[in-house]
mmCIF file with all atom_site columns, C-alpha atoms in Angstrom:
data_model
loop_
_atom_site.group_PDB
_atom_site.id
_atom_site.type_symbol
_atom_site.label_atom_id
_atom_site.label_alt_id
_atom_site.label_comp_id
_atom_site.label_asym_id
_atom_site.label_entity_id
_atom_site.label_seq_id
_atom_site.pdbx_PDB_ins_code
_atom_site.Cartn_x
_atom_site.Cartn_y
_atom_site.Cartn_z
_atom_site.occupancy
_atom_site.B_iso_or_equiv
_atom_site.pdbx_formal_charge
_atom_site.auth_seq_id
_atom_site.auth_comp_id
_atom_site.auth_asym_id
_atom_site.auth_atom_id
_atom_site.pdbx_PDB_model_num
ATOM 1   C CA . MET A 1 1   ? 142.968 -251.350 -5.893  1.00 47.00 ? 1   MET A CA 1
ATOM 2   C CA . ASN A 1 2   ? 142.938 -249.786 -2.495  1.00 46.00 ? 2   ASN A CA 1
ATOM 3   C CA . THR A 1 3   ? 140.279 -247.263 -1.655  1.00 46.00 ? 3   THR A CA 1
ATOM 4   C CA . HIS A 1 4   ? 141.927 -244.663 0.504   1.00 42.00 ? 4   HIS A CA 1
ATOM 5   C CA . GLN A 1 5   ? 140.180 -241.484 1.552   1.00 49.00 ? 5   GLN A CA 1
ATOM 6   C CA . SER A 1 6   ? 143.339 -239.533 2.426   1.00 57.00 ? 6   SER A CA 1
ATOM 7   C CA . ASN A 1 7   ? 144.886 -237.077 -0.021  1.00 71.00 ? 7   ASN A CA 1
ATOM 8   C CA . GLU A 1 8   ? 148.273 -238.739 0.391   1.00 83.00 ? 8   GLU A CA 1
ATOM 9   C CA . VAL A 1 9   ? 149.631 -240.301 -2.796  1.00 86.00 ? 9   VAL A CA 1
ATOM 10  C CA . ASN A 1 10  ? 152.380 -242.896 -3.005  1.00 88.00 ? 10  ASN A CA 1
ATOM 11  C CA . HIS A 1 11  ? 154.917 -243.901 -5.644  1.00 89.00 ? 11  HIS A CA 1
ATOM 12  C CA . ILE A 1 12  ? 153.649 -241.528 -8.352  1.00 93.00 ? 12  ILE A CA 1
ATOM 13  C CA . SER A 1 13  ? 156.966 -239.715 -8.786  1.00 90.00 ? 13  SER A CA 1
ATOM 14  C CA . ASP A 1 14  ? 158.687 -243.054 -9.393  1.00 88.00 ? 14  ASP A CA 1
ATOM 15  C CA . ILE A 1 15  ? 156.237 -243.875 -12.187 1.00 92.00 ? 15  ILE A CA 1
ATOM 16  C CA . ILE A 1 16  ? 156.816 -240.488 -13.803 1.00 91.00 ? 16  ILE A CA 1
ATOM 17  C CA . GLN A 1 17  ? 160.588 -240.945 -13.613 1.00 89.00 ? 17  GLN A CA 1
ATOM 18  C CA . VAL A 1 18  ? 160.337 -244.285 -15.413 1.00 87.00 ? 18  VAL A CA 1
ATOM 19  C CA . MET A 1 19  ? 157.994 -242.791 -17.993 1.00 90.00 ? 19  MET A CA 1
ATOM 20  C CA . ASN A 1 20  ? 160.244 -239.763 -18.577 1.00 90.00 ? 20  ASN A CA 1
ATOM 21  C CA . SER A 1 21  ? 163.197 -242.073 -19.137 1.00 86.00 ? 21  SER A CA 1
ATOM 22  C CA . GLY A 1 22  ? 161.087 -244.159 -21.486 1.00 86.00 ? 22  GLY A CA 1
ATOM 23  C CA . ILE A 1 23  ? 160.109 -241.062 -23.488 1.00 89.00 ? 23  ILE A CA 1
ATOM 24  C CA . ASP A 1 24  ? 163.749 -240.102 -23.829 1.00 86.00 ? 24  ASP A CA 1
ATOM 25  C CA . PHE A 1 25  ? 164.730 -243.667 -24.758 1.00 85.00 ? 25  PHE A CA 1
ATOM 26  C CA . TYR A 1 26  ? 161.989 -243.910 -27.399 1.00 89.00 ? 26  TYR A CA 1
ATOM 27  C CA . GLU A 1 27  ? 162.928 -240.531 -28.879 1.00 89.00 ? 27  GLU A CA 1
ATOM 28  C CA . LYS A 1 28  ? 166.579 -241.524 -29.213 1.00 84.00 ? 28  LYS A CA 1
ATOM 29  C CA . ALA A 1 29  ? 165.694 -244.965 -30.581 1.00 86.00 ? 29  ALA A CA 1
ATOM 30  C CA . GLN A 1 30  ? 163.250 -243.426 -33.044 1.00 89.00 ? 30  GLN A CA 1
ATOM 31  C CA . GLN A 1 31  ? 166.092 -241.411 -34.580 1.00 87.00 ? 31  GLN A CA 1
ATOM 32  C CA . ASN A 1 32  ? 168.103 -244.588 -35.162 1.00 85.00 ? 32  ASN A CA 1
ATOM 33  C CA . VAL A 1 33  ? 165.598 -247.098 -36.523 1.00 87.00 ? 33  VAL A CA 1
ATOM 34  C CA . LYS A 1 34  ? 165.259 -247.690 -40.233 1.00 88.00 ? 34  LYS A CA 1
ATOM 35  C CA . ASP A 1 35  ? 161.742 -249.141 -40.497 1.00 90.00 ? 35  ASP A CA 1
ATOM 36  C CA . PRO A 1 36  ? 159.035 -246.418 -40.693 1.00 93.00 ? 36  PRO A CA 1
ATOM 37  C CA . ALA A 1 37  ? 156.550 -248.770 -38.991 1.00 90.00 ? 37  ALA A CA 1
ATOM 38  C CA . VAL A 1 38  ? 158.898 -249.104 -36.010 1.00 89.00 ? 38  VAL A CA 1
ATOM 39  C CA . ALA A 1 39  ? 159.403 -245.323 -35.892 1.00 92.00 ? 39  ALA A CA 1
ATOM 40  C CA . ALA A 1 40  ? 155.610 -244.851 -35.941 1.00 94.00 ? 40  ALA A CA 1
ATOM 41  C CA . LEU A 1 41  ? 155.225 -247.400 -33.132 1.00 91.00 ? 41  LEU A CA 1
ATOM 42  C CA . PHE A 1 42  ? 157.811 -245.541 -31.075 1.00 92.00 ? 42  PHE A CA 1
ATOM 43  C CA . GLN A 1 43  ? 155.921 -242.269 -31.641 1.00 96.00 ? 43  GLN A CA 1
ATOM 44  C CA . ARG A 1 44  ? 152.706 -243.860 -30.352 1.00 94.00 ? 44  ARG A CA 1
ATOM 45  C CA . MET A 1 45  ? 154.607 -245.006 -27.243 1.00 93.00 ? 45  MET A CA 1
ATOM 46  C CA . ILE A 1 46  ? 156.023 -241.501 -26.734 1.00 95.00 ? 46  ILE A CA 1
ATOM 47  C CA . ASP A 1 47  ? 152.584 -239.911 -27.093 1.00 97.00 ? 47  ASP A CA 1
ATOM 48  C CA . ALA A 1 48  ? 150.934 -242.382 -24.693 1.00 95.00 ? 48  ALA A CA 1
ATOM 49  C CA . ARG A 1 49  ? 153.636 -241.785 -22.094 1.00 95.00 ? 49  ARG A CA 1
ATOM 50  C CA . LYS A 1 50  ? 153.440 -237.994 -22.378 1.00 96.00 ? 50  LYS A CA 1
ATOM 51  C CA . VAL A 1 51  ? 149.661 -238.031 -21.873 1.00 96.00 ? 51  VAL A CA 1
ATOM 52  C CA . THR A 1 52  ? 150.000 -240.371 -18.880 1.00 96.00 ? 52  THR A CA 1
ATOM 53  C CA . VAL A 1 53  ? 152.760 -238.255 -17.318 1.00 95.00 ? 53  VAL A CA 1
ATOM 54  C CA . GLU A 1 54  ? 150.590 -235.149 -17.560 1.00 96.00 ? 54  GLU A CA 1
ATOM 55  C CA . ARG A 1 55  ? 147.667 -236.982 -15.947 1.00 96.00 ? 55  ARG A CA 1
ATOM 56  C CA . LEU A 1 56  ? 149.928 -238.077 -13.086 1.00 95.00 ? 56  LEU A CA 1
ATOM 57  C CA . GLN A 1 57  ? 151.671 -234.721 -12.512 1.00 94.00 ? 57  GLN A CA 1
ATOM 58  C CA . PRO A 1 58  ? 149.021 -233.271 -10.161 1.00 93.00 ? 58  PRO A CA 1
ATOM 59  C CA . PHE A 1 59  ? 149.548 -236.297 -7.916  1.00 93.00 ? 59  PHE A CA 1
ATOM 60  C CA . ALA A 1 60  ? 153.330 -235.887 -8.062  1.00 91.00 ? 60  ALA A CA 1
ATOM 61  C CA . VAL A 1 61  ? 152.844 -232.299 -6.891  1.00 90.00 ? 61  VAL A CA 1
ATOM 62  C CA . ASN A 1 62  ? 150.699 -233.639 -4.058  1.00 88.00 ? 62  ASN A CA 1
ATOM 63  C CA . GLU A 1 63  ? 153.364 -236.229 -3.228  1.00 85.00 ? 63  GLU A CA 1
ATOM 64  C CA . GLN A 1 64  ? 156.468 -234.052 -3.290  1.00 85.00 ? 64  GLN A CA 1
ATOM 65  C CA . GLY A 1 65  ? 155.332 -230.436 -3.620  1.00 87.00 ? 65  GLY A CA 1
ATOM 66  C CA . GLU A 1 66  ? 156.447 -229.962 -7.244  1.00 87.00 ? 66  GLU A CA 1
ATOM 67  C CA . ARG A 1 67  ? 156.270 -231.471 -10.723 1.00 88.00 ? 67  ARG A CA 1
ATOM 68  C CA . GLU A 1 68  ? 158.398 -234.531 -11.311 1.00 85.00 ? 68  GLU A CA 1
ATOM 69  C CA . ASP A 1 69  ? 160.742 -233.937 -14.230 1.00 85.00 ? 69  ASP A CA 1
ATOM 70  C CA . GLY A 1 70  ? 163.459 -236.465 -13.389 1.00 80.00 ? 70  GLY A CA 1
ATOM 71  C CA . SER A 1 71  ? 164.177 -239.864 -14.822 1.00 78.00 ? 71  SER A CA 1
ATOM 72  C CA . SER A 1 72  ? 164.834 -243.364 -13.538 1.00 72.00 ? 72  SER A CA 1
ATOM 73  C CA . PHE A 1 73  ? 168.373 -244.665 -13.228 1.00 68.00 ? 73  PHE A CA 1
ATOM 74  C CA . ALA A 1 74  ? 167.277 -248.204 -14.133 1.00 66.00 ? 74  ALA A CA 1
ATOM 75  C CA . VAL A 1 75  ? 165.899 -247.081 -17.488 1.00 67.00 ? 75  VAL A CA 1
ATOM 76  C CA . GLU A 1 76  ? 168.876 -244.812 -18.126 1.00 67.00 ? 76  GLU A CA 1
ATOM 77  C CA . ALA A 1 77  ? 171.198 -247.765 -17.548 1.00 65.00 ? 77  ALA A CA 1
ATOM 78  C CA . ARG A 1 78  ? 169.194 -249.869 -20.008 1.00 64.00 ? 78  ARG A CA 1
ATOM 79  C CA . ARG A 1 79  ? 169.443 -247.102 -22.605 1.00 67.00 ? 79  ARG A CA 1
ATOM 80  C CA . ALA A 1 80  ? 173.213 -246.975 -22.217 1.00 67.00 ? 80  ALA A CA 1
ATOM 81  C CA . TYR A 1 81  ? 173.376 -250.756 -22.559 1.00 60.00 ? 81  TYR A CA 1
ATOM 82  C CA . THR A 1 82  ? 171.214 -250.662 -25.681 1.00 65.00 ? 82  THR A CA 1
ATOM 83  C CA . ALA A 1 83  ? 173.363 -247.947 -27.234 1.00 67.00 ? 83  ALA A CA 1
ATOM 84  C CA . LEU A 1 84  ? 176.405 -250.121 -26.701 1.00 59.00 ? 84  LEU A CA 1
ATOM 85  C CA . ILE A 1 85  ? 174.955 -253.320 -28.123 1.00 59.00 ? 85  ILE A CA 1
ATOM 86  C CA . THR A 1 86  ? 173.401 -251.600 -31.139 1.00 63.00 ? 86  THR A CA 1
ATOM 87  C CA . LYS A 1 87  ? 176.901 -250.578 -32.195 1.00 60.00 ? 87  LYS A CA 1
ATOM 88  C CA . PHE A 1 88  ? 177.685 -254.276 -32.596 1.00 52.00 ? 88  PHE A CA 1
ATOM 89  C CA . SER A 1 89  ? 174.289 -255.481 -33.788 1.00 61.00 ? 89  SER A CA 1
ATOM 90  C CA . SER A 1 90  ? 173.395 -256.069 -37.428 1.00 61.00 ? 90  SER A CA 1
ATOM 91  C CA . ASN A 1 91  ? 169.693 -255.337 -36.842 1.00 64.00 ? 91  ASN A CA 1
ATOM 92  C CA . ASN A 1 92  ? 169.302 -252.268 -34.643 1.00 77.00 ? 92  ASN A CA 1
ATOM 93  C CA . ASP A 1 93  ? 165.506 -252.109 -35.012 1.00 83.00 ? 93  ASP A CA 1
ATOM 94  C CA . ASP A 1 94  ? 165.140 -255.538 -33.386 1.00 82.00 ? 94  ASP A CA 1
ATOM 95  C CA . THR A 1 95  ? 167.543 -254.568 -30.604 1.00 80.00 ? 95  THR A CA 1
ATOM 96  C CA . TYR A 1 96  ? 165.584 -251.422 -29.805 1.00 80.00 ? 96  TYR A CA 1
ATOM 97  C CA . ILE A 1 97  ? 162.272 -253.294 -29.841 1.00 83.00 ? 97  ILE A CA 1
ATOM 98  C CA . LYS A 1 98  ? 163.617 -255.959 -27.472 1.00 79.00 ? 98  LYS A CA 1
ATOM 99  C CA . GLU A 1 99  ? 165.048 -253.417 -25.037 1.00 79.00 ? 99  GLU A CA 1
ATOM 100 C CA . LEU A 1 100 ? 162.035 -251.131 -25.166 1.00 81.00 ? 100 LEU A CA 1
ATOM 101 C CA . GLU A 1 101 ? 159.761 -254.038 -24.349 1.00 82.00 ? 101 GLU A CA 1
ATOM 102 C CA . GLU A 1 102 ? 161.808 -254.348 -21.150 1.00 81.00 ? 102 GLU A CA 1
ATOM 103 C CA . VAL A 1 103 ? 161.149 -250.647 -20.473 1.00 82.00 ? 103 VAL A CA 1
ATOM 104 C CA . GLU A 1 104 ? 157.437 -251.363 -20.888 1.00 86.00 ? 104 GLU A CA 1
ATOM 105 C CA . ASP A 1 105 ? 157.779 -254.205 -18.350 1.00 87.00 ? 105 ASP A CA 1
ATOM 106 C CA . LYS A 1 106 ? 159.411 -251.813 -15.868 1.00 86.00 ? 106 LYS A CA 1
ATOM 107 C CA . THR A 1 107 ? 156.669 -249.231 -16.402 1.00 90.00 ? 107 THR A CA 1
ATOM 108 C CA . LEU A 1 108 ? 153.931 -251.792 -15.754 1.00 93.00 ? 108 LEU A CA 1
ATOM 109 C CA . GLU A 1 109 ? 155.740 -252.973 -12.637 1.00 92.00 ? 109 GLU A CA 1
ATOM 110 C CA . GLU A 1 110 ? 155.907 -249.424 -11.249 1.00 91.00 ? 110 GLU A CA 1
ATOM 111 C CA . ILE A 1 111 ? 152.220 -248.745 -11.931 1.00 95.00 ? 111 ILE A CA 1
ATOM 112 C CA . LYS A 1 112 ? 151.180 -252.030 -10.314 1.00 96.00 ? 112 LYS A CA 1
ATOM 113 C CA . ASP A 1 113 ? 153.355 -251.233 -7.277  1.00 94.00 ? 113 ASP A CA 1
ATOM 114 C CA . ALA A 1 114 ? 151.615 -247.875 -6.907  1.00 94.00 ? 114 ALA A CA 1
ATOM 115 C CA . MET A 1 115 ? 148.190 -249.501 -7.207  1.00 95.00 ? 115 MET A CA 1
ATOM 116 C CA . LYS A 1 116 ? 149.005 -251.770 -4.256  1.00 95.00 ? 116 LYS A CA 1
ATOM 117 C CA . LYS A 1 117 ? 149.594 -248.727 -2.028  1.00 93.00 ? 117 LYS A CA 1
ATOM 118 C CA . PRO A 1 118 ? 146.958 -246.531 -0.443  1.00 92.00 ? 118 PRO A CA 1
ATOM 119 C CA . GLN A 1 119 ? 145.941 -243.820 -2.917  1.00 93.00 ? 119 GLN A CA 1
ATOM 120 C CA . PRO A 1 120 ? 143.189 -241.221 -3.104  1.00 93.00 ? 120 PRO A CA 1
ATOM 121 C CA . THR A 1 121 ? 140.269 -242.390 -5.246  1.00 94.00 ? 121 THR A CA 1
ATOM 122 C CA . ASP A 1 122 ? 140.998 -239.920 -8.056  1.00 95.00 ? 122 ASP A CA 1
ATOM 123 C CA . CYS A 1 123 ? 144.616 -241.076 -8.163  1.00 95.00 ? 123 CYS A CA 1
ATOM 124 C CA . GLU A 1 124 ? 143.483 -244.715 -8.316  1.00 95.00 ? 124 GLU A CA 1
ATOM 125 C CA . ALA A 1 125 ? 141.365 -243.857 -11.352 1.00 96.00 ? 125 ALA A CA 1
ATOM 126 C CA . VAL A 1 126 ? 144.312 -242.228 -13.134 1.00 96.00 ? 126 VAL A CA 1
ATOM 127 C CA . LEU A 1 127 ? 146.540 -245.192 -12.256 1.00 97.00 ? 127 LEU A CA 1
ATOM 128 C CA . ALA A 1 128 ? 143.941 -247.641 -13.606 1.00 97.00 ? 128 ALA A CA 1
ATOM 129 C CA . LYS A 1 129 ? 143.803 -245.696 -16.883 1.00 97.00 ? 129 LYS A CA 1
ATOM 130 C CA . ALA A 1 130 ? 147.618 -245.553 -16.985 1.00 96.00 ? 130 ALA A CA 1
ATOM 131 C CA . LEU A 1 131 ? 147.791 -249.310 -16.471 1.00 97.00 ? 131 LEU A CA 1
ATOM 132 C CA . LEU A 1 132 ? 145.396 -249.959 -19.363 1.00 96.00 ? 132 LEU A CA 1
ATOM 133 C CA . THR A 1 133 ? 147.308 -247.580 -21.627 1.00 95.00 ? 133 THR A CA 1
ATOM 134 C CA . MET A 1 134 ? 150.681 -249.077 -20.772 1.00 93.00 ? 134 MET A CA 1
ATOM 135 C CA . GLN A 1 135 ? 149.362 -252.654 -21.105 1.00 96.00 ? 135 GLN A CA 1
ATOM 136 C CA . SER A 1 136 ? 148.203 -251.732 -24.599 1.00 94.00 ? 136 SER A CA 1
ATOM 137 C CA . CYS A 1 137 ? 151.635 -250.263 -25.388 1.00 91.00 ? 137 CYS A CA 1
ATOM 138 C CA . HIS A 1 138 ? 153.324 -253.395 -24.051 1.00 90.00 ? 138 HIS A CA 1
ATOM 139 C CA . ALA A 1 139 ? 151.077 -255.632 -26.148 1.00 92.00 ? 139 ALA A CA 1
ATOM 140 C CA . GLU A 1 140 ? 151.836 -253.614 -29.268 1.00 89.00 ? 140 GLU A CA 1
ATOM 141 C CA . MET A 1 141 ? 155.563 -253.771 -28.560 1.00 84.00 ? 141 MET A CA 1
ATOM 142 C CA . SER A 1 142 ? 155.322 -257.542 -28.029 1.00 86.00 ? 142 SER A CA 1
ATOM 143 C CA . ARG A 1 143 ? 153.515 -257.966 -31.363 1.00 88.00 ? 143 ARG A CA 1
ATOM 144 C CA . MET A 1 144 ? 156.213 -255.937 -33.107 1.00 82.00 ? 144 MET A CA 1
ATOM 145 C CA . LYS A 1 145 ? 158.912 -258.041 -31.453 1.00 79.00 ? 145 LYS A CA 1
ATOM 146 C CA . LYS A 1 146 ? 157.327 -261.259 -32.813 1.00 82.00 ? 146 LYS A CA 1
ATOM 147 C CA . GLN A 1 147 ? 157.210 -259.960 -36.401 1.00 80.00 ? 147 GLN A CA 1
#
């Protein structure tokens, strides 16, 4: 972590965009899975992302002057790809789990990128909490993938 005394934040809007896309992806996937345990897992991922987005929003306002409500093209492209392959897949739940684990990877990558940049101390604390939350989500998704 960098300790930076300025109020300037970096890369927070990008994290929120990835998280917003992930929320949307999880919500759509949740409607299509058959296993209630998988649907419950997806809901936990949605809830964790929503809480993290709200914690990061004040820093997005600092970064760009307004709330970040957009989404990431990379995650949107993955969602479109997943929608296509699930049409041809015999086990959609497994397909969603595999693809959503990749979304978790992208989220972790974005948070780690932001933590390498100069950030105000309070933003660093929120990023550290976000990293722990998303690492936990990733671990849970990985466990589900192995089952």
